[in-house]
Amino acid sequence: MYFGNLGIGRLSIGGYPKSLIDLAIEKDFLDAEKYHLFASQFLLHSDQHGSWRGEFWGKFVRGACECYKASANRKLYKIIEDSVMEVLGYVEKDGTLSSYVESERFTGWDIWGRKYAMVGFLSYAYISKSKAKQRKVIASLKKQANAIMRSVGKGKGKKGILETSSNYGSLNSSSILGVFLELYRLTGAEKYLDFASYIVASGLSKGEDLVNKALEEGSYPYEWQTKKAYEMIACFQGLLHYALAVKEQKYLDAVISFVKKIQETDFTVVGGIGTESEFFNHSSLLQTEPSIKPGLETCVTVSFMSLCLDLLRVTGDSFYASLLETMSYNALFGAVNDLHQNMSLAEGRVWRLDGYDAVPHEAYLFDSYSPLVNDRRGKLIGGFMTLQNGRSFGCCPANGGYGLGLVSSSIFLKKKGGYAINFYEAFKANDLLNGKKITISLKGSLYQSGSLKLLINGKGERFDLMLRIPEWGRPKVVLNGAPFDFRVDECGYMHIDRVWGKDALKLTFSLFAERLSLNGKIAYRRGPIVLAYDHRFGERPTLPKRNSKGRVIRNIAFKNNVTVEFDGGLKLCDYGSAAKNLDDIRSGLSVWLDEKEK
């Protein structure tokens, strides 16, 4: 690993990202009733006929653990631990932990749900303060894995991994690959690596070998037989950890190639992927057109964030930090229901053989899909499932909090002999270096100004401070009052390797509304922040001249992080704030605007 994270409690972030993490903790992760609601699916065996209630608990716990890392909230830790201990009690004697009725196990989304339960346990194991409870959890994980291996794999009476689901080439089942690699890493037991090797040898998907497809030049995910983005990304994240375990470059190359293919053909201006539901569809090209179905699913965004953060840690290449930054500030932040809307206009669909019923549901903290062209948020609840006592949930509400935690985990990273700053968002970090407590803090926010200040107290220690130089701007750097010349390395970082005392570093980015053009449409981006027209601005004026850079203005009409006004009167706000009045049928936004209107 090139990069790692500081210990829990050693990094605190500020600004809008912190406010969203605090909101997720308050509204979701401190709600003990939600954990019990999701956990009880393993007791009720509520899943059958291809449903997926079993995923909710593990996703939710993983998100809670990631937000605990960002906050060190003691009450949150206790709630997580209590829920983990509850679900340990639902594991059957043979190691089975399944939300599926017994007659339908190893079909549909059963392995997917088992995977997420194991992910929840692993997430707790990594933050556990109790060695005894950590050992208990790992022992249970081994039993759960053994129960799966008794029924799945090669051999008489076993089901092949690609036969355990008829959904999307069994990508959902294959994605358990990563869990077995984590168990191998924790226990050293070769049988878990052997099972992982078996999954990789299957090709990860029925009908095509995804490893070979990823390595094939000119072959892109939107062209493949199976195009389901979320589950495929999860499979490649598992493949990354397989590459590290077996030390084979081929598999690492496949993962890197897969991500670059997505970036080239399905990564949109706001970082969302797949403009038609949850599928790769060449959305990099098609993003300027209205979508028939809601797209840019939040689960896809979060899963790609998770993979990119892993690749950033492994490779040290800021390319992945750039992708993370785009997804965080735009698609992810835009999906947070931080105006506390009741989401009554978002359909929760219960499917029948001949259609579906739209049923009432509660409000959720995360929206499921992100619009780009003349559309509103809050139209459909992704992965919607009804639960007991009139409750309900969806895959994206279960996953969004994990994405917020990943933002905190991406901002500031540690490496041998130094540290790296990836996002220019307020933070304070402290670490022990040769027995001395050093601190590094950043003051400022790119939402309002390109002028930022880094304060370092290095206590006379030498280390390399790496700063990512983003593609949207090269800053002017002043160190202790004197201009500092720098070069950018092949991974996109500048380095200041020196003995640090009480030092100040001033960074000044030239922030302006950069004009982007595609398919006869234009969009604007200010630094990493994509701008959008919000219907609450009223009738849209004609577009400004090409050289208009816009100016930041105060916008009291609705909650926002930044609003830019151009010559001619056009106003655009940050995408993360646009059209969040989800309960208003007139709500809407557009990122891509008609270029002909000059």
XYZ file of C-alpha atoms in Angstrom:
598
model
C 0.000 0.000 0.000
C 1.322 3.441 -0.926
C -1.123 5.384 1.257
C -2.881 4.604 4.516
C -5.185 6.453 6.885
C -4.508 8.053 10.232
C -5.961 6.374 13.294
C -9.504 7.060 14.478
C -9.739 10.478 16.113
C -6.617 11.847 14.401
C -8.421 13.589 11.539
C -11.363 15.951 11.792
C -12.863 17.597 8.737
C -14.937 20.753 8.462
C -17.236 22.625 6.135
C -20.126 21.164 4.175
C -18.752 17.582 4.160
C -18.642 17.585 7.964
C -22.196 18.904 8.171
C -23.402 16.017 6.004
C -21.553 13.397 8.046
C -22.992 14.905 11.223
C -26.451 14.752 9.650
C -26.015 11.101 8.658
C -24.953 10.233 12.190
C -27.834 12.153 13.756
C -30.629 11.065 11.400
C -29.541 7.530 10.530
C -26.677 6.038 12.456
C -27.789 6.951 15.994
C -31.199 5.384 15.335
C -30.878 2.029 17.104
C -34.329 1.008 15.894
C -33.125 1.009 12.274
C -30.312 -1.432 13.052
C -32.764 -3.792 14.743
C -35.220 -3.445 11.857
C -32.575 -4.505 9.353
C -31.058 -7.168 11.619
C -34.422 -8.844 12.124
C -34.530 -9.872 8.456
C -32.105 -12.666 9.365
C -34.491 -13.839 12.057
C -37.656 -13.496 9.973
C -36.113 -14.929 6.768
C -38.168 -12.327 4.945
C -36.518 -12.711 1.539
C -37.871 -14.916 -1.214
C -38.583 -14.750 -4.947
C -35.465 -12.675 -5.590
C -35.793 -9.948 -2.946
C -32.827 -8.325 -1.169
C -33.746 -7.167 2.337
C -30.698 -9.016 3.629
C -28.349 -6.364 2.216
C -29.610 -3.514 4.405
C -28.002 -4.388 7.731
C -24.461 -4.878 6.432
C -24.562 -1.805 4.218
C -25.894 0.309 7.056
C -23.297 -0.933 9.554
C -20.474 -0.395 7.062
C -21.614 3.211 6.609
C -21.921 3.709 10.354
C -18.389 2.391 10.877
C -16.973 4.686 8.197
C -18.708 7.685 9.770
C -17.429 6.574 13.174
C -13.891 6.752 11.773
C -14.656 10.334 10.727
C -16.200 11.375 14.042
C -14.987 9.086 16.859
C -18.548 9.403 18.220
C -18.679 7.162 21.310
C -22.466 6.827 21.297
C -22.334 5.723 17.675
C -19.690 3.112 18.478
C -21.880 1.624 21.231
C -24.901 1.376 18.933
C -22.824 -0.321 16.216
C -21.360 -2.795 18.681
C -24.751 -3.638 20.184
C -26.167 -4.349 16.733
C -23.217 -6.539 15.773
C -23.665 -8.578 18.935
C -27.387 -8.920 18.172
C -26.788 -10.276 14.680
C -24.122 -12.680 15.924
C -26.975 -14.290 17.819
C -28.863 -14.909 14.580
C -26.104 -17.017 13.006
C -27.296 -20.622 12.805
C -25.280 -23.476 14.294
C -23.853 -24.470 10.917
C -22.667 -20.912 10.263
C -25.543 -19.844 8.020
C -26.626 -16.220 8.227
C -29.268 -15.676 5.582
C -32.382 -13.569 5.166
C -33.736 -16.103 2.661
C -36.282 -18.810 3.366
C -34.485 -22.151 3.521
C -35.986 -23.512 0.290
C -34.611 -20.590 -1.748
C -31.117 -20.265 -0.345
C -28.277 -19.855 -2.834
C -30.642 -18.278 -5.329
C -31.466 -14.686 -6.210
C -29.759 -12.204 -3.895
C -28.978 -14.631 -1.076
C -25.174 -14.639 -1.416
C -25.301 -10.865 -1.971
C -27.106 -10.435 1.345
C -24.712 -12.824 3.102
C -21.809 -10.851 1.647
C -23.084 -7.588 3.039
C -23.686 -9.105 6.457
C -20.064 -10.257 6.449
C -18.969 -6.788 5.271
C -20.819 -5.332 8.254
C -18.990 -7.669 10.617
C -15.636 -6.907 8.987
C -16.282 -3.169 9.252
C -16.868 -3.542 12.978
C -13.818 -5.778 13.405
C -11.590 -3.022 11.991
C -12.809 -0.429 14.527
C -13.377 -2.724 17.514
C -11.960 -1.572 20.838
C -12.489 -5.039 22.319
C -10.054 -7.778 21.291
C -12.413 -10.392 22.699
C -15.373 -9.176 20.645
C -13.178 -8.806 17.598
C -12.091 -12.458 17.948
C -15.726 -13.488 18.370
C -16.713 -11.681 15.183
C -13.838 -13.157 13.165
C -14.692 -16.649 14.441
C -18.269 -16.152 13.268
C -17.085 -14.854 9.895
C -15.067 -18.032 9.421
C -18.152 -20.135 10.202
C -20.238 -18.106 7.751
C -17.617 -18.497 5.024
C -17.311 -22.220 5.691
C -21.094 -22.594 5.403
C -20.993 -20.980 1.967
C -18.070 -23.134 0.805
C -19.906 -26.319 1.845
C -22.641 -25.520 -0.678
C -20.911 -23.471 -3.368
C -17.910 -24.296 -5.536
C -16.547 -27.319 -7.333
C -17.527 -30.785 -6.220
C -20.432 -33.167 -5.963
C -23.604 -31.648 -4.576
C -22.311 -28.088 -4.802
C -23.641 -25.199 -6.847
C -21.257 -23.248 -9.017
C -20.885 -19.615 -7.999
C -22.393 -18.542 -11.328
C -25.394 -20.816 -10.723
C -26.362 -19.202 -7.417
C -28.162 -16.294 -9.057
C -29.959 -15.695 -12.325
C -29.534 -11.934 -11.933
C -27.078 -10.070 -14.150
C -24.776 -12.985 -14.915
C -24.495 -13.763 -11.190
C -22.321 -10.688 -10.648
C -24.065 -10.228 -7.314
C -22.859 -13.605 -6.065
C -19.356 -13.238 -7.516
C -18.903 -9.978 -5.623
C -18.412 -11.968 -2.415
C -14.838 -12.385 -3.694
C -13.609 -9.435 -1.629
C -14.927 -10.856 1.641
C -12.981 -14.098 1.210
C -9.808 -12.140 0.534
C -10.296 -10.118 3.707
C -10.753 -13.365 5.625
C -7.568 -14.723 4.069
C -5.727 -11.566 5.095
C -7.054 -11.764 8.656
C -6.596 -15.503 9.204
C -3.952 -16.687 6.735
C -6.155 -19.712 5.957
C -5.354 -20.869 2.420
C -8.852 -22.274 1.872
C -10.235 -18.744 1.664
C -7.667 -17.776 -0.955
C -8.441 -21.000 -2.825
C -12.145 -20.130 -2.887
C -11.293 -16.626 -4.094
C -9.171 -18.168 -6.863
C -12.134 -20.341 -7.826
C -14.374 -17.261 -8.159
C -11.786 -15.412 -10.258
C -11.322 -18.473 -12.490
C -15.083 -18.462 -13.138
C -14.667 -15.133 -14.935
C -16.934 -13.358 -12.407
C -19.902 -13.377 -14.790
C -21.877 -15.986 -16.675
C -21.151 -15.937 -20.391
C -17.995 -13.802 -20.391
C -14.715 -13.533 -18.529
C -14.612 -10.023 -17.095
C -10.878 -10.127 -16.415
C -10.182 -10.725 -20.093
C -12.803 -8.173 -21.145
C -11.165 -5.526 -18.969
C -7.764 -6.244 -20.512
C -9.107 -6.282 -24.073
C -8.182 -3.081 -25.883
C -11.171 -1.191 -27.295
C -13.709 -3.190 -25.266
C -15.819 -1.134 -22.862
C -18.247 -2.098 -20.070
C -21.267 -0.585 -21.843
C -20.635 -3.050 -24.697
C -20.340 -6.151 -22.544
C -23.008 -8.799 -22.179
C -23.593 -7.866 -18.550
C -23.790 -4.107 -17.972
C -24.947 -3.866 -14.345
C -22.607 -1.261 -12.920
C -22.922 -1.578 -9.134
C -22.297 -5.296 -8.853
C -19.584 -5.290 -11.511
C -17.664 -2.548 -9.720
C -17.884 -4.607 -6.517
C -16.424 -7.607 -8.366
C -13.465 -5.579 -9.606
C -12.860 -4.215 -6.126
C -12.566 -7.818 -4.978
C -10.247 -8.517 -7.913
C -7.969 -5.681 -6.764
C -7.520 -7.367 -3.407
C -6.985 -10.697 -5.151
C -4.178 -9.094 -7.163
C -2.544 -7.948 -3.930
C -2.924 -11.377 -2.325
C -1.467 -13.408 -5.206
C 0.927 -10.670 -6.378
C -0.018 -11.028 -10.048
C 0.239 -7.864 -12.146
C -2.333 -9.145 -14.643
C -5.167 -8.714 -12.169
C -4.045 -5.276 -11.033
C -3.781 -4.253 -14.688
C -7.341 -5.507 -15.263
C -8.718 -3.393 -12.414
C -6.825 -0.278 -13.512
C -7.985 -0.802 -17.094
C -11.593 -1.287 -15.943
C -11.580 2.013 -14.056
C -10.021 3.882 -16.965
C -12.604 2.419 -19.342
C -15.376 3.692 -17.066
C -13.735 7.104 -16.826
C -13.520 7.304 -20.617
C -17.010 6.099 -21.504
C -19.374 6.233 -18.514
C -18.139 8.883 -16.073
C -20.331 11.986 -16.287
C -19.541 15.588 -15.436
C -20.944 15.187 -11.888
C -19.250 11.824 -11.343
C -22.363 9.691 -11.641
C -22.301 6.614 -13.875
C -24.999 5.194 -16.147
C -27.757 7.563 -17.265
C -30.317 4.757 -17.651
C -30.989 3.151 -14.265
C -27.926 1.330 -12.886
C -26.353 0.204 -16.139
C -23.286 1.196 -18.102
C -24.629 2.816 -21.281
C -21.883 5.077 -22.670
C -23.172 7.823 -20.420
C -20.082 10.001 -20.935
C -21.473 10.612 -24.425
C -25.207 10.413 -23.679
C -25.197 12.586 -20.548
C -26.364 15.695 -22.432
C -29.681 14.082 -23.383
C -32.799 13.713 -21.199
C -33.063 10.208 -19.726
C -36.110 7.992 -20.095
C -35.400 6.386 -16.725
C -33.718 7.960 -13.690
C -29.978 7.344 -13.799
C -26.678 7.995 -12.020
C -27.680 5.758 -9.125
C -26.215 6.664 -5.742
C -25.178 3.052 -5.044
C -23.106 3.041 -8.226
C -21.448 6.323 -7.232
C -20.600 5.038 -3.752
C -19.263 1.693 -4.987
C -17.032 3.438 -7.536
C -15.804 5.808 -4.813
C -14.857 2.804 -2.696
C -12.925 1.191 -5.553
C -11.163 4.461 -6.432
C -10.098 5.027 -2.826
C -8.634 1.518 -2.699
C -6.728 2.187 -5.923
C -5.493 5.525 -4.587
C -4.144 3.767 -1.502
C -2.501 1.037 -3.584
C -0.988 3.106 -6.403
C -0.502 6.611 -4.988
C -1.856 7.990 -8.280
C -3.900 11.179 -7.854
C -5.982 10.227 -10.914
C -8.195 8.323 -8.485
C -8.338 11.266 -6.079
C -9.594 13.394 -8.965
C -12.422 10.937 -9.638
C -13.229 10.826 -5.930
C -13.343 14.614 -5.730
C -15.777 14.891 -8.651
C -18.084 12.213 -7.243
C -17.992 13.628 -3.718
C -18.691 17.305 -4.381
C -21.345 16.639 -6.995
C -23.199 13.332 -7.369
C -22.863 12.277 -3.722
C -23.517 15.599 -1.986
C -26.401 16.215 -4.375
C -28.036 12.967 -3.275
C -28.273 13.967 0.401
C -31.760 14.997 1.503
C -30.439 17.736 3.782
C -33.555 19.898 3.390
C -35.475 17.187 5.276
C -38.053 16.610 2.541
C -40.616 13.846 3.116
C -40.002 12.444 -0.412
C -43.678 11.798 -1.075
C -43.139 12.294 -4.827
C -40.539 9.515 -4.993
C -42.130 6.219 -5.989
C -41.542 3.172 -3.831
C -42.407 0.306 -6.141
C -43.594 -3.128 -5.027
C -43.431 -5.340 -8.072
C -46.020 -7.873 -9.254
C -45.826 -10.264 -12.202
C -47.844 -7.814 -14.313
C -46.437 -4.520 -13.034
C -46.006 -2.751 -9.725
C -47.818 -0.869 -6.993
C -46.475 2.468 -5.765
C -46.813 2.366 -1.989
C -46.422 5.061 0.677
C -43.053 5.174 2.402
C -41.057 7.157 4.918
C -38.481 9.847 4.162
C -34.878 8.797 3.615
C -31.646 10.713 4.001
C -30.438 9.809 0.509
C -32.033 10.134 -2.890
C -31.397 7.299 -5.327
C -30.791 8.980 -8.681
C -29.169 12.191 -9.934
C -30.555 14.144 -12.920
C -28.485 16.090 -15.436
C -30.909 17.548 -18.003
C -34.177 19.335 -17.156
C -35.350 16.907 -14.522
C -36.064 16.733 -10.819
C -34.630 14.731 -7.981
C -36.669 12.410 -5.785
C -38.548 10.499 -8.488
C -37.874 6.878 -7.540
C -36.540 4.905 -4.570
C -33.842 2.546 -5.829
C -33.851 -1.026 -4.520
C -37.067 -0.367 -2.577
C -38.257 -3.026 -0.137
C -41.124 -3.015 2.338
C -40.292 -4.208 5.852
C -42.338 -5.058 8.916
C -44.470 -2.584 10.886
C -45.093 -0.396 7.857
C -41.394 0.429 7.480
C -39.406 0.377 4.248
C -35.942 1.083 2.922
C -33.880 1.145 -0.261
C -30.400 0.240 -1.412
C -29.232 3.849 -1.827
C -30.458 5.090 1.571
C -28.523 2.136 3.014
C -25.335 3.014 1.114
C -25.135 6.801 1.103
C -23.670 7.208 4.575
C -20.754 4.990 3.610
C -20.032 7.367 0.753
C -19.912 10.331 3.132
C -17.468 8.475 5.351
C -15.294 7.769 2.312
C -15.024 11.511 1.673
C -13.410 11.959 5.084
C -11.160 8.959 4.443
C -9.973 10.468 1.129
C -9.085 14.028 2.145
C -5.816 13.379 3.991
C -3.678 10.241 3.753
C -0.470 9.026 5.331
C 2.494 7.432 3.584
C 5.959 6.292 4.537
C 7.862 9.437 5.382
C 5.016 11.850 4.836
C 1.413 12.812 4.171
C -0.810 13.662 1.201
C -3.604 16.203 0.834
C -6.138 15.169 -1.815
C -9.098 17.533 -1.349
C -8.839 21.199 -0.433
C -11.468 21.087 2.292
C -11.085 22.266 5.877
C -9.460 19.663 8.130
C -7.171 19.222 11.094
C -4.851 16.220 11.315
C -2.527 15.119 14.058
C -0.037 12.277 14.151
C 2.812 10.973 16.267
C 6.148 11.235 14.495
C 9.205 10.040 16.399
C 7.227 10.472 19.596
C 6.210 14.047 18.798
C 2.648 15.168 18.112
C 2.605 17.067 14.837
C -0.418 18.897 13.439
C -1.452 19.895 9.938
C -4.595 21.935 9.350
C -6.244 23.550 6.363
C -8.469 26.611 6.615
C -10.784 27.723 3.837
C -13.369 26.331 1.434
C -13.363 26.028 -2.334
C -17.080 26.796 -2.328
C -16.359 30.433 -1.564
C -12.719 31.193 -2.315
C -9.627 29.830 -3.979
C -7.491 31.202 -1.147
C -6.540 28.518 1.359
C -4.095 28.366 4.251
C -2.195 25.364 5.570
C -0.753 25.566 9.068
C 1.893 23.007 9.993
C 3.468 22.374 13.358
C 6.100 19.764 12.637
C 7.996 20.018 15.938
C 11.321 20.029 14.081
C 10.640 16.741 12.265
C 11.312 16.112 8.608
C 8.581 14.723 6.373
C 7.316 14.970 2.823
C 4.087 16.951 2.476
C 2.377 16.036 -0.798
C -0.317 18.243 -2.269
C -2.454 17.063 -5.145
C -2.386 19.486 -8.062
C -5.831 19.147 -9.637
C -6.485 19.308 -13.357
C -8.879 22.233 -12.778
C -6.169 24.570 -11.499
C -2.525 25.041 -10.562
C -2.213 27.141 -7.406
C 0.197 29.879 -6.506
C 2.098 28.682 -3.444
C 3.636 30.867 -0.757
C 5.659 29.244 2.046
C 6.221 31.407 5.115
C 5.683 34.557 3.063
C 7.983 33.639 0.160
C 6.845 32.346 -3.270
C 7.488 28.625 -3.625
C 8.248 27.081 -7.001
C 7.269 23.459 -7.449
C 7.028 20.716 -9.996
C 4.329 18.096 -10.288
C 5.357 14.437 -10.190
C 4.043 11.720 -12.491
C 1.263 10.911 -10.024
C -0.056 14.472 -9.898
C 1.419 15.682 -6.590
C 3.786 18.462 -5.600
C 6.213 17.640 -2.780
C 7.615 19.759 0.016
C 10.147 17.561 1.788
C 11.746 19.507 4.618
C 12.176 19.909 8.343
C 8.950 21.456 9.606
C 8.502 23.818 12.513
C 5.624 26.257 12.839
C 5.089 26.950 9.165
C 2.370 28.486 7.019
C 1.594 27.588 3.443
C -0.764 29.753 1.403
C -2.418 28.299 -1.696
C -4.286 30.475 -4.160
C -6.357 28.846 -6.888
C -7.875 30.972 -9.636
C -11.507 29.930 -9.397
C -13.822 30.819 -12.254
C -16.736 29.215 -14.055
C -15.044 27.015 -16.634
C -17.177 26.428 -19.710
C -17.501 22.794 -20.844
C -18.930 21.798 -24.218
C -20.387 18.484 -25.419
C -22.896 17.555 -28.128
C -23.971 21.153 -28.700
C -24.639 21.679 -24.980
C -22.615 23.539 -22.385
C -22.049 23.145 -18.663
C -20.057 25.101 -16.109
C -17.645 23.938 -13.451
C -15.951 26.070 -10.795
C -12.961 24.165 -9.502
C -14.276 20.672 -8.703
C -17.817 21.986 -8.215
C -20.251 21.547 -11.098
C -22.834 24.314 -11.439
C -26.489 23.771 -12.284
C -29.506 25.832 -13.245
C -32.194 25.453 -10.567
C -35.845 26.070 -11.482
C -36.182 28.182 -8.336
C -34.154 30.874 -10.123
C -37.174 31.491 -12.355
C -37.186 31.817 -16.122
C -33.742 31.105 -17.485
C -32.038 33.997 -19.303
C -30.023 33.437 -22.459
C -26.553 32.014 -22.030
C -23.600 34.339 -21.495
C -20.788 34.964 -23.938
C -18.009 32.391 -24.078
C -15.534 34.517 -22.143
C -17.893 35.237 -19.237
C -16.349 33.821 -16.038
C -19.220 34.634 -13.687
C -19.082 36.100 -10.198
C -20.089 34.659 -6.851
C -23.235 36.290 -5.451
C -25.279 35.921 -2.304
C -28.314 33.716 -2.838
C -30.971 33.859 -0.120
C -33.691 32.238 -2.238
C -32.731 28.727 -1.117
C -29.992 26.920 0.778
C -26.837 26.622 -1.309
C -23.064 26.505 -1.022
C -22.229 28.816 -3.907
C -24.182 30.699 -6.564
C -22.583 32.264 -9.630
C -24.166 34.976 -11.772
C -23.058 35.642 -15.348
C -23.372 38.646 -17.615
C -26.938 38.661 -18.882
C -28.395 37.439 -15.599
C -27.961 33.654 -15.755
C -27.604 32.214 -12.256
C -26.220 28.785 -11.464
C -25.656 27.143 -8.076
C -23.559 24.205 -6.971
C -24.995 20.889 -8.175
C -24.863 19.567 -4.621
C -27.522 22.118 -3.609
C -29.633 22.205 -6.775
C -33.265 21.047 -6.847
C -33.278 19.685 -3.325
C -36.860 20.846 -2.800
C -37.893 17.254 -3.474
C -41.500 17.701 -2.349
C -42.208 20.373 -4.964
C -43.424 18.912 -8.259
C -42.081 22.058 -9.980
C -38.574 21.320 -8.753
C -35.911 20.742 -11.358
C -32.361 21.349 -12.499
C -30.210 21.205 -15.563
C -26.444 20.890 -15.767
C -26.295 20.770 -19.555
C -27.721 23.850 -21.280
C -28.446 24.452 -24.959
C -25.376 26.076 -26.516
C -27.389 27.736 -29.278
C -28.913 30.189 -26.815
C -26.304 32.968 -27.038
